[in-house]
Amino acid sequence: LDADPSSVAEVLGPLAAARPGLRVPGAADGWEVAVRAVLGQQITVVAARTLAARLTERCGRFPRPEDLASLPDEAFPMPRTRIATLRALAEAAPRLESPADAHALVELPGIGPWTAGYVALRLGDPDVFLPTDAGVLRALGTGAREAARRAEAWRPWRSYAVAHLWASL
């Protein structure tokens, strides 16, 4: 909430005009955002929610690092590579309180720029752009390279641009 909506609107121009005052969705729990981001890799939002709900039901709460570490592989109805990523995340049990913490996630196997960037965006980094995000590309009607080029004009508020692009769908 540190961003002045008029400053954001000034930089984003027409993109922000349709939804004045739109904020980037924040997060109270960086760990949960990271797990949900990994669960959602290369699947729909609905499928990711279903996976999160199944794991939560199995654990009796949203799974903490120790829960993910102790579950058998069969508890994870997903590709082995994604299971390995969740296990690496659980083993590292990173402190995820700031955007810098989130950007460091790329050091873990299976976590690339999209996942780390998404977590950083949700933890308050105002200048994250997700050039490979399917929703962003659909909203812009372009490819990743052109999306990244266009997003340069939205600095230092690219996270807000992402939120506006998602909201436009």
XYZ file of C-alpha atoms in Angstrom:
169
model
C 0.000 0.000 0.000
C 3.023 2.264 -0.216
C 2.296 3.101 -3.845
C 0.486 6.319 -4.634
C -2.326 5.371 -7.053
C -1.900 8.605 -9.016
C 1.813 7.861 -9.542
C 0.969 4.362 -10.744
C -1.767 5.671 -13.062
C 0.576 8.292 -14.490
C 3.092 5.630 -15.539
C 0.590 2.985 -16.671
C -1.639 5.441 -18.551
C -4.525 3.813 -20.434
C -3.806 0.425 -18.864
C -4.771 1.794 -15.428
C -7.589 4.071 -16.592
C -10.168 1.270 -16.758
C -9.534 0.204 -13.146
C -8.422 3.240 -11.130
C -6.899 2.410 -7.760
C -6.421 -1.305 -8.488
C -3.851 -2.782 -6.118
C -1.514 -5.738 -6.488
C -2.842 -8.629 -4.391
C -0.666 -9.003 -1.307
C 0.042 -12.044 0.831
C 0.072 -12.684 4.547
C 2.084 -15.892 4.243
C 4.986 -16.037 1.790
C 5.394 -19.784 2.329
C 1.819 -20.439 1.221
C 2.222 -18.218 -1.835
C 5.403 -20.099 -2.800
C 3.776 -23.521 -2.408
C 0.710 -22.420 -4.367
C 2.955 -20.986 -7.089
C 4.803 -24.300 -7.423
C 1.530 -26.237 -7.415
C 0.274 -23.954 -10.179
C 3.228 -24.373 -12.507
C 1.963 -25.155 -16.010
C -1.621 -25.942 -14.945
C -4.821 -23.938 -14.636
C -5.693 -21.896 -11.572
C -8.627 -24.245 -10.908
C -6.386 -27.325 -11.031
C -3.859 -25.660 -8.703
C -6.616 -24.812 -6.211
C -7.764 -28.424 -6.303
C -4.235 -29.674 -5.570
C -3.853 -27.213 -2.694
C -7.221 -28.266 -1.270
C -6.275 -31.961 -1.421
C -2.954 -31.370 0.328
C -4.632 -29.183 2.937
C -7.245 -31.853 3.587
C -4.575 -34.524 3.895
C -2.502 -32.429 6.338
C -5.414 -30.936 8.270
C -4.012 -27.447 7.537
C -2.202 -25.733 4.717
C 0.970 -27.856 4.479
C 4.020 -26.517 6.295
C 7.571 -27.597 5.332
C 7.521 -30.543 7.734
C 4.200 -31.735 6.268
C 5.510 -31.699 2.702
C 8.694 -33.469 3.766
C 6.810 -36.287 5.478
C 4.150 -37.021 2.847
C 4.703 -39.994 0.529
C 5.067 -39.253 -3.180
C 1.628 -40.786 -3.765
C 0.069 -37.878 -1.853
C 1.157 -35.536 -4.644
C -0.939 -36.101 -7.800
C 1.502 -34.265 -10.052
C 4.649 -34.807 -12.118
C 7.725 -36.076 -10.281
C 9.654 -32.916 -11.124
C 7.069 -30.791 -9.330
C 7.154 -33.143 -6.325
C 10.939 -32.710 -6.253
C 10.513 -28.927 -6.344
C 8.075 -29.005 -3.419
C 10.452 -31.230 -1.470
C 13.385 -28.879 -2.195
C 11.262 -25.938 -1.066
C 10.304 -27.811 2.108
C 13.917 -28.754 2.816
C 15.095 -25.181 2.364
C 12.093 -23.880 4.353
C 12.997 -20.359 3.299
C 12.004 -17.294 5.229
C 9.704 -15.553 2.775
C 9.013 -12.164 4.241
C 10.308 -9.812 1.573
C 10.597 -9.591 -2.196
C 14.357 -10.223 -1.882
C 13.619 -13.513 -0.120
C 11.318 -14.471 -2.984
C 13.797 -13.568 -5.726
C 16.327 -15.905 -4.046
C 14.005 -18.870 -4.657
C 15.511 -19.304 -8.144
C 18.419 -21.034 -6.415
C 16.132 -24.014 -5.733
C 15.658 -26.716 -8.381
C 12.432 -26.322 -10.327
C 11.871 -22.692 -9.385
C 12.428 -20.305 -12.222
C 11.901 -16.615 -12.838
C 8.093 -16.840 -13.135
C 7.618 -18.594 -9.779
C 10.115 -16.410 -7.917
C 8.748 -13.287 -9.584
C 5.159 -14.169 -8.746
C 6.048 -14.676 -5.074
C 8.006 -11.389 -5.048
C 5.054 -9.589 -6.623
C 2.704 -10.961 -3.945
C 5.198 -9.983 -1.217
C 5.161 -6.375 -2.316
C 7.781 -5.835 -5.022
C 6.146 -3.088 -7.120
C 8.303 -3.724 -10.195
C 7.926 -7.385 -11.195
C 6.892 -8.264 -14.722
C 5.996 -11.829 -15.692
C 6.704 -11.914 -19.446
C 5.894 -15.613 -19.810
C 2.632 -15.567 -17.831
C -0.211 -16.932 -19.976
C -2.687 -14.323 -18.728
C -0.288 -11.453 -19.337
C 0.409 -12.668 -22.865
C -3.281 -13.205 -23.592
C -4.160 -9.718 -22.306
C -1.419 -8.109 -24.385
C -2.039 -10.283 -27.443
C 1.684 -10.707 -27.985
C 4.651 -12.952 -27.299
C 6.982 -12.864 -24.304
C 9.742 -10.834 -25.956
C 7.371 -8.097 -27.107
C 5.575 -8.130 -23.733
C 8.875 -7.585 -21.917
C 9.785 -4.762 -24.300
C 6.440 -3.012 -23.736
C 6.691 -3.484 -19.972
C 9.867 -1.401 -19.802
C 7.685 1.703 -20.109
C 5.809 0.668 -16.943
C 8.821 0.790 -14.620
C 8.809 1.110 -11.606
C 5.208 -0.150 -11.418
C 5.280 -3.300 -13.533
C 3.615 -5.397 -10.792
C 0.640 -3.071 -11.071
C 0.669 -3.526 -14.839
C 0.484 -7.297 -14.300
C -2.490 -6.849 -11.943
C -4.249 -4.645 -14.506
C -3.552 -7.110 -17.305
C -4.939 -10.002 -15.256
C -8.006 -7.941 -14.312
C -8.641 -7.168 -17.986
C -9.261 -10.816 -18.832
